[in-house]
Amino acid sequence: MKQMNVAILGAGMIIPDFLEAAGRIEEFNMYAILGRVNRMERLKELQKMGDIDCIYHDYDELLADEAVDVVYVALPNHLHYSFAKKAIQQKKHVIVEKPFTGTYQEAKELVELAEKHHVMVFEAISNQYMPNYEKTRELLEDLGNIKIVQLNFSQYSSRYDRFREGTVLPVFDPKQAGGALMDINVYNIHYVTGLFGKPERIHYFANVERGIDTSGILTMEYPDFQAVCIGAKDCKAPLSINIQGDRGFIHSDEPANCYGTFTCAENSGVSRVYSLNAGMPRLYYELRFFAEMAGKGDFEQAGMCARHTLDVMEILDEARKQAGIAFEESRV
């Protein structure tokens, strides 16, 4: 088995989670990490944690390294497009953290560019590849006619306190493609769209402060049912996922990015609890999926994943437009 050398871009909070999951993927070798010189101490810490071969500070030098097979983009949202584009142009496979890009147009350009250069560009969105999610897909028919879908991912952020004090961090910065929709509600949207496809219409009702949504409610209209996605970083509530049909329901008390346990119940009262993710790290299954797909050279599957990502990006664009939230498009 030929291993793929992975280069990590960034040194943020997600990287330890990535290293924990990637360390379980036999096809991956943690080859390089890129970060600023002034974060050298943090980079060395991550290098040791992931047994990473080398550290880079210059992106062009990293991309010129022919040993690099895959680039993992874990930078602030507004940088996803430009850094992924340069990697694709150097014929590297690319894994991009959610949200894929700041805008639909950027996402479309990356997908088309990847097709041109015959490489894979893949959005790292955890719930799509979890065994629990696949089981949910199988069980939908048992619920009868779907009537209501509701997800609430509300998680009060300490960074909101600083935002109210006047310090604007990336997650609340429209110039950096921030906001509750992009940071947290995106998981709910992926969850619903992955099961039911694109809705006929969407409506986004956002709480907007200083040009960015700190929380909001997205409604998704399907031909025979309604879905509601709630995402908040300025307030808190019990986490929940509910899919309600006329013969039964699915319920979980976990957020859509983890989805570790859920209950499927019939209206008669018979119920069963599912915990199929086997305690694996949250990012494991998405990386496992990518490694197998890339190893097989399955570009048809990669195209299906990209189309799902573009559907979600189109929803995000329309939602922000309705809320009057403007992002600048990146160009390189």
Short mmCIF file of C-alpha atoms in Angstrom, two decimals:
data_model
loop_
_atom_site.label_atom_id
_atom_site.label_comp_id
_atom_site.label_asym_id
_atom_site.label_seq_id
_atom_site.Cartn_x
_atom_site.Cartn_y
_atom_site.Cartn_z
CA MET A 1 0.00 0.00 0.00
CA LYS A 2 1.41 3.36 -1.06
CA GLN A 3 1.02 6.00 1.60
CA MET A 4 -0.07 9.54 0.78
CA ASN A 5 2.07 12.33 2.24
CA VAL A 6 -0.22 14.91 3.83
CA ALA A 7 0.69 18.57 4.32
CA ILE A 8 -1.30 20.46 6.97
CA LEU A 9 -1.99 24.18 6.54
CA GLY A 10 -2.56 25.92 9.86
CA ALA A 11 -1.97 25.46 13.56
CA GLY A 12 -5.43 26.14 14.97
CA MET A 13 -7.72 24.32 17.37
CA ILE A 14 -8.85 21.75 14.78
CA ILE A 15 -5.35 20.38 14.12
CA PRO A 16 -5.06 18.11 17.21
CA ASP A 17 -8.44 16.59 16.28
CA PHE A 18 -7.21 16.09 12.73
CA LEU A 19 -3.99 14.45 13.90
CA GLU A 20 -5.87 12.13 16.24
CA ALA A 21 -8.12 10.94 13.42
CA ALA A 22 -5.51 10.93 10.64
CA GLY A 23 -3.16 8.89 12.81
CA ARG A 24 -5.62 6.01 12.45
CA ILE A 25 -5.59 6.14 8.64
CA GLU A 26 -2.94 3.73 7.36
CA GLU A 27 -2.83 5.41 3.95
CA PHE A 28 -1.79 8.75 5.50
CA ASN A 29 1.70 9.88 6.46
CA MET A 30 1.82 13.22 8.26
CA TYR A 31 4.56 14.74 6.15
CA ALA A 32 4.51 18.54 6.66
CA ILE A 33 2.84 21.40 8.48
CA LEU A 34 2.74 25.04 7.40
CA GLY A 35 2.52 27.99 9.77
CA ARG A 36 3.90 31.41 10.55
CA VAL A 37 7.40 31.83 12.00
CA ASN A 38 5.97 33.48 15.11
CA ARG A 39 4.03 30.28 15.84
CA MET A 40 7.08 28.05 15.78
CA GLU A 41 6.58 26.79 19.32
CA ARG A 42 3.04 25.70 18.50
CA LEU A 43 4.18 24.12 15.22
CA LYS A 44 6.86 22.10 16.99
CA GLU A 45 4.28 20.95 19.52
CA LEU A 46 2.00 19.76 16.70
CA GLN A 47 4.93 18.21 14.87
CA LYS A 48 5.72 16.11 17.89
CA MET A 49 2.05 15.26 18.47
CA GLY A 50 1.57 13.99 14.90
CA ASP A 51 5.07 12.69 14.21
CA ILE A 52 5.24 15.15 11.30
CA ASP A 53 8.36 15.03 9.16
CA CYS A 54 8.93 18.73 8.46
CA ILE A 55 7.77 22.30 9.08
CA TYR A 56 7.28 24.92 6.36
CA HIS A 57 6.76 28.67 6.61
CA ASP A 58 6.60 29.37 2.87
CA TYR A 59 3.60 27.96 1.00
CA ASP A 60 5.22 28.04 -2.41
CA GLU A 61 8.13 25.99 -1.07
CA LEU A 62 5.72 23.45 0.39
CA LEU A 63 3.86 23.12 -2.90
CA ALA A 64 7.14 22.75 -4.79
CA ASP A 65 7.92 19.70 -2.66
CA GLU A 66 7.08 16.80 -4.95
CA ALA A 67 6.68 14.47 -1.97
CA VAL A 68 3.44 16.22 -0.96
CA ASP A 69 0.39 14.32 -2.23
CA VAL A 70 -2.47 15.85 -0.22
CA VAL A 71 -2.94 19.33 1.24
CA TYR A 72 -5.29 19.76 4.21
CA VAL A 73 -6.55 23.36 4.41
CA ALA A 74 -7.43 24.27 8.00
CA LEU A 75 -7.03 28.04 7.76
CA PRO A 76 -9.59 30.81 8.45
CA ASN A 77 -12.61 30.53 6.16
CA HIS A 78 -11.70 33.40 3.84
CA LEU A 79 -8.37 31.75 2.97
CA HIS A 80 -9.78 28.37 1.91
CA TYR A 81 -10.29 29.35 -1.72
CA SER A 82 -6.90 30.91 -2.43
CA PHE A 83 -4.81 28.25 -0.67
CA ALA A 84 -6.82 25.36 -2.14
CA LYS A 85 -6.57 26.88 -5.62
CA LYS A 86 -2.77 27.05 -5.51
CA ALA A 87 -2.56 23.44 -4.33
CA ILE A 88 -4.87 22.24 -7.12
CA GLN A 89 -2.79 24.12 -9.68
CA GLN A 90 0.23 22.16 -8.43
CA LYS A 91 -1.77 18.95 -8.93
CA LYS A 92 -2.18 18.11 -5.25
CA HIS A 93 -5.32 16.53 -3.85
CA VAL A 94 -6.97 18.93 -1.40
CA ILE A 95 -9.06 18.39 1.74
CA VAL A 96 -10.74 21.65 2.80
CA GLU A 97 -12.24 22.22 6.23
CA LYS A 98 -15.83 23.39 6.40
CA PRO A 99 -17.17 25.73 5.21
CA PHE A 100 -15.67 24.81 1.85
CA THR A 101 -15.22 28.43 0.71
CA GLY A 102 -16.68 31.83 1.43
CA THR A 103 -18.98 31.86 -1.62
CA TYR A 104 -20.64 29.53 -4.10
CA GLN A 105 -18.68 31.03 -6.99
CA GLU A 106 -15.38 30.26 -5.28
CA ALA A 107 -16.51 26.70 -4.62
CA LYS A 108 -17.58 26.21 -8.23
CA GLU A 109 -14.22 27.47 -9.49
CA LEU A 110 -12.32 25.04 -7.25
CA VAL A 111 -14.43 22.07 -8.33
CA GLU A 112 -13.97 22.92 -12.01
CA LEU A 113 -10.24 23.51 -11.54
CA ALA A 114 -9.83 20.15 -9.78
CA GLU A 115 -11.57 18.42 -12.68
CA LYS A 116 -9.25 20.19 -15.13
CA HIS A 117 -6.10 19.12 -13.26
CA HIS A 118 -7.47 15.64 -12.49
CA VAL A 119 -7.13 15.91 -8.73
CA MET A 120 -9.66 15.63 -5.93
CA VAL A 121 -10.94 18.53 -3.85
CA PHE A 122 -12.97 17.36 -0.86
CA GLU A 123 -14.87 19.16 1.90
CA ALA A 124 -14.15 17.76 5.35
CA ILE A 125 -17.68 17.62 6.73
CA SER A 126 -17.90 15.00 9.46
CA ASN A 127 -21.54 13.93 9.56
CA GLN A 128 -21.80 12.81 5.94
CA TYR A 129 -19.56 9.79 6.45
CA MET A 130 -20.45 8.55 9.93
CA PRO A 131 -22.03 5.08 10.32
CA ASN A 132 -24.83 6.66 12.37
CA TYR A 133 -25.66 8.94 9.47
CA GLU A 134 -25.69 6.07 6.99
CA LYS A 135 -27.99 4.14 9.31
CA THR A 136 -30.28 7.16 9.55
CA ARG A 137 -30.51 7.19 5.76
CA GLU A 138 -31.54 3.51 5.82
CA LEU A 139 -34.18 4.09 8.49
CA LEU A 140 -35.95 7.02 6.84
CA GLU A 141 -38.39 4.72 5.06
CA ASP A 142 -39.49 3.29 8.43
CA LEU A 143 -40.64 6.75 9.52
CA GLY A 144 -43.33 6.92 6.86
CA ASN A 145 -44.03 10.28 5.24
CA ILE A 146 -41.61 12.87 6.61
CA LYS A 147 -43.42 15.87 8.08
CA ILE A 148 -40.93 17.93 10.09
CA VAL A 149 -37.13 18.00 10.40
CA GLN A 150 -35.58 20.14 13.13
CA LEU A 151 -31.97 20.62 14.20
CA ASN A 152 -30.70 22.94 16.92
CA PHE A 153 -26.95 23.47 17.24
CA SER A 154 -26.68 26.35 19.72
CA GLN A 155 -23.40 26.75 21.55
CA TYR A 156 -22.58 29.96 23.40
CA SER A 157 -19.14 31.18 22.39
CA SER A 158 -16.72 32.92 24.71
CA ARG A 159 -15.58 34.80 21.60
CA TYR A 160 -19.01 36.43 21.52
CA ASP A 161 -18.15 38.11 24.83
CA ARG A 162 -15.09 39.63 23.19
CA PHE A 163 -17.15 40.57 20.13
CA ARG A 164 -19.55 42.54 22.34
CA GLU A 165 -16.55 44.26 23.92
CA GLY A 166 -15.36 45.36 20.49
CA THR A 167 -12.79 42.69 19.62
CA VAL A 168 -13.71 41.08 16.30
CA LEU A 169 -12.23 37.61 15.92
CA PRO A 170 -12.44 35.63 12.62
CA VAL A 171 -15.59 33.73 13.59
CA PHE A 172 -17.53 37.04 13.86
CA ASP A 173 -15.78 38.89 11.03
CA PRO A 174 -17.62 39.29 7.70
CA LYS A 175 -14.28 40.07 6.05
CA GLN A 176 -13.14 36.57 7.05
CA ALA A 177 -16.33 34.74 6.05
CA GLY A 178 -17.46 34.33 9.65
CA GLY A 179 -20.85 34.09 11.30
CA ALA A 180 -23.03 31.46 12.95
CA LEU A 181 -24.32 30.21 9.60
CA MET A 182 -20.83 29.41 8.31
CA ASP A 183 -19.35 28.21 11.59
CA ILE A 184 -22.06 26.09 13.14
CA ASN A 185 -25.35 25.98 11.21
CA VAL A 186 -23.46 24.66 8.20
CA TYR A 187 -23.37 21.24 9.92
CA ASN A 188 -27.17 21.22 10.16
CA ILE A 189 -27.52 22.20 6.51
CA HIS A 190 -25.16 19.44 5.40
CA TYR A 191 -27.09 16.95 7.55
CA VAL A 192 -30.46 17.82 6.00
CA THR A 193 -29.24 18.25 2.42
CA GLY A 194 -27.31 14.98 2.54
CA LEU A 195 -30.50 13.09 3.41
CA PHE A 196 -33.10 14.97 1.38
CA GLY A 197 -31.29 16.93 -1.33
CA LYS A 198 -31.67 20.60 -2.14
CA PRO A 199 -34.84 22.25 -0.85
CA GLU A 200 -37.24 24.10 -3.14
CA ARG A 201 -36.87 27.31 -1.15
CA ILE A 202 -34.98 28.55 1.88
CA HIS A 203 -35.49 31.48 4.25
CA TYR A 204 -32.89 32.75 6.70
CA PHE A 205 -33.96 34.76 9.73
CA ALA A 206 -30.76 35.98 11.35
CA ASN A 207 -29.80 37.98 14.42
CA VAL A 208 -27.27 40.35 12.85
CA GLU A 209 -24.84 42.50 14.82
CA ARG A 210 -22.30 44.74 13.12
CA GLY A 211 -22.79 43.07 9.78
CA ILE A 212 -22.54 39.42 10.89
CA ASP A 213 -25.04 36.80 12.04
CA THR A 214 -24.42 35.75 15.62
CA SER A 215 -27.36 33.32 15.44
CA GLY A 216 -30.14 32.46 13.07
CA ILE A 217 -32.96 30.18 11.93
CA LEU A 218 -32.88 28.68 8.44
CA THR A 219 -36.06 27.14 7.08
CA MET A 220 -35.86 24.70 4.17
CA GLU A 221 -39.03 23.99 2.16
CA TYR A 222 -39.39 20.55 0.57
CA PRO A 223 -42.39 19.40 -1.48
CA ASP A 224 -43.98 17.47 1.39
CA PHE A 225 -42.31 18.72 4.59
CA GLN A 226 -40.49 21.54 6.29
CA ALA A 227 -37.00 21.56 7.83
CA VAL A 228 -35.66 24.04 10.37
CA CYS A 229 -31.95 24.52 11.10
CA ILE A 230 -31.03 26.62 14.14
CA GLY A 231 -27.46 27.71 14.73
CA ALA A 232 -26.36 30.06 17.48
CA LYS A 233 -23.13 31.34 19.00
CA ASP A 234 -24.72 34.11 21.09
CA CYS A 235 -27.02 31.90 23.17
CA LYS A 236 -27.39 28.32 24.32
CA ALA A 237 -30.05 25.60 24.34
CA PRO A 238 -30.20 21.79 24.52
CA LEU A 239 -28.76 20.29 21.36
CA SER A 240 -31.23 18.31 19.28
CA ILE A 241 -31.91 16.55 16.01
CA ASN A 242 -35.44 15.40 15.15
CA ILE A 243 -36.80 13.78 12.00
CA GLN A 244 -40.55 13.28 12.34
CA GLY A 245 -42.66 11.07 10.10
CA ASP A 246 -46.24 9.86 10.28
CA ARG A 247 -45.09 6.38 11.41
CA GLY A 248 -42.18 7.27 13.69
CA PHE A 249 -39.29 9.57 14.47
CA ILE A 250 -35.52 9.81 14.87
CA HIS A 251 -34.13 11.82 17.77
CA SER A 252 -30.67 12.73 19.01
CA ASP A 253 -29.44 14.95 21.81
CA GLU A 254 -26.11 15.47 20.06
CA PRO A 255 -24.98 18.14 17.60
CA ALA A 256 -24.91 17.46 13.88
CA ASN A 257 -21.11 17.50 13.72
CA CYS A 258 -20.73 14.57 16.16
CA TYR A 259 -23.97 12.58 15.90
CA GLY A 260 -22.73 9.79 18.11
CA THR A 261 -26.05 8.35 19.32
CA PHE A 262 -29.65 8.50 18.12
CA THR A 263 -32.98 6.84 18.79
CA CYS A 264 -35.38 5.55 16.16
CA ALA A 265 -38.91 5.02 17.48
CA GLU A 266 -42.19 3.85 16.00
CA ASN A 267 -45.41 5.63 16.89
CA SER A 268 -46.46 2.39 18.59
CA GLY A 269 -43.75 2.98 21.18
CA VAL A 270 -41.14 0.46 19.99
CA SER A 271 -37.73 2.15 19.90
CA ARG A 272 -34.07 1.35 19.40
CA VAL A 273 -30.91 3.27 20.21
CA TYR A 274 -28.04 3.33 17.71
CA SER A 275 -24.41 4.12 18.52
CA LEU A 276 -22.53 2.89 15.48
CA ASN A 277 -19.59 5.29 15.33
CA ALA A 278 -17.61 2.94 17.60
CA GLY A 279 -16.07 5.74 19.64
CA MET A 280 -13.84 6.82 16.77
CA PRO A 281 -12.56 10.41 16.64
CA ARG A 282 -15.07 12.83 15.13
CA LEU A 283 -13.01 13.43 11.96
CA TYR A 284 -12.09 9.79 11.39
CA TYR A 285 -14.83 8.71 9.01
CA GLU A 286 -14.51 11.67 6.62
CA LEU A 287 -10.75 11.06 6.37
CA ARG A 288 -11.25 7.31 6.01
CA PHE A 289 -13.67 7.99 3.15
CA PHE A 290 -11.26 10.35 1.40
CA ALA A 291 -8.30 7.98 1.76
CA GLU A 292 -10.25 5.10 0.22
CA MET A 293 -11.64 7.29 -2.55
CA ALA A 294 -8.24 8.76 -3.44
CA GLY A 295 -6.56 5.37 -3.18
CA LYS A 296 -8.99 3.93 -5.73
CA GLY A 297 -8.82 7.00 -7.94
CA ASP A 298 -12.62 7.14 -7.77
CA PHE A 299 -13.25 10.49 -9.45
CA GLU A 300 -16.92 9.66 -10.00
CA GLN A 301 -17.41 9.50 -6.24
CA ALA A 302 -15.36 12.66 -5.79
CA GLY A 303 -17.70 14.39 -8.23
CA MET A 304 -20.74 13.31 -6.22
CA CYS A 305 -19.19 14.73 -3.04
CA ALA A 306 -18.41 17.97 -4.86
CA ARG A 307 -21.99 18.32 -6.10
CA HIS A 308 -23.27 17.94 -2.55
CA THR A 309 -20.84 20.64 -1.40
CA LEU A 310 -22.00 22.98 -4.18
CA ASP A 311 -25.63 22.45 -3.17
CA VAL A 312 -24.80 23.50 0.38
CA MET A 313 -22.72 26.47 -0.78
CA GLU A 314 -25.65 27.67 -2.89
CA ILE A 315 -27.89 27.56 0.18
CA LEU A 316 -25.34 29.47 2.25
CA ASP A 317 -25.05 32.17 -0.42
CA GLU A 318 -28.81 32.66 -0.63
CA ALA A 319 -29.19 32.69 3.16
CA ARG A 320 -26.56 35.41 3.59
CA LYS A 321 -28.11 37.42 0.76
CA GLN A 322 -31.48 37.34 2.53
CA ALA A 323 -29.86 38.47 5.78
CA GLY A 324 -27.88 41.26 4.11
CA ILE A 325 -24.51 39.73 5.01
CA ALA A 326 -21.83 40.48 2.42
CA PHE A 327 -18.54 38.58 2.00
CA GLU A 328 -15.69 39.64 -0.23
CA GLU A 329 -14.68 37.04 -2.80
CA SER A 330 -11.03 36.02 -2.74
CA ARG A 331 -8.88 36.22 -5.83
CA VAL A 332 -5.37 34.90 -6.49
#
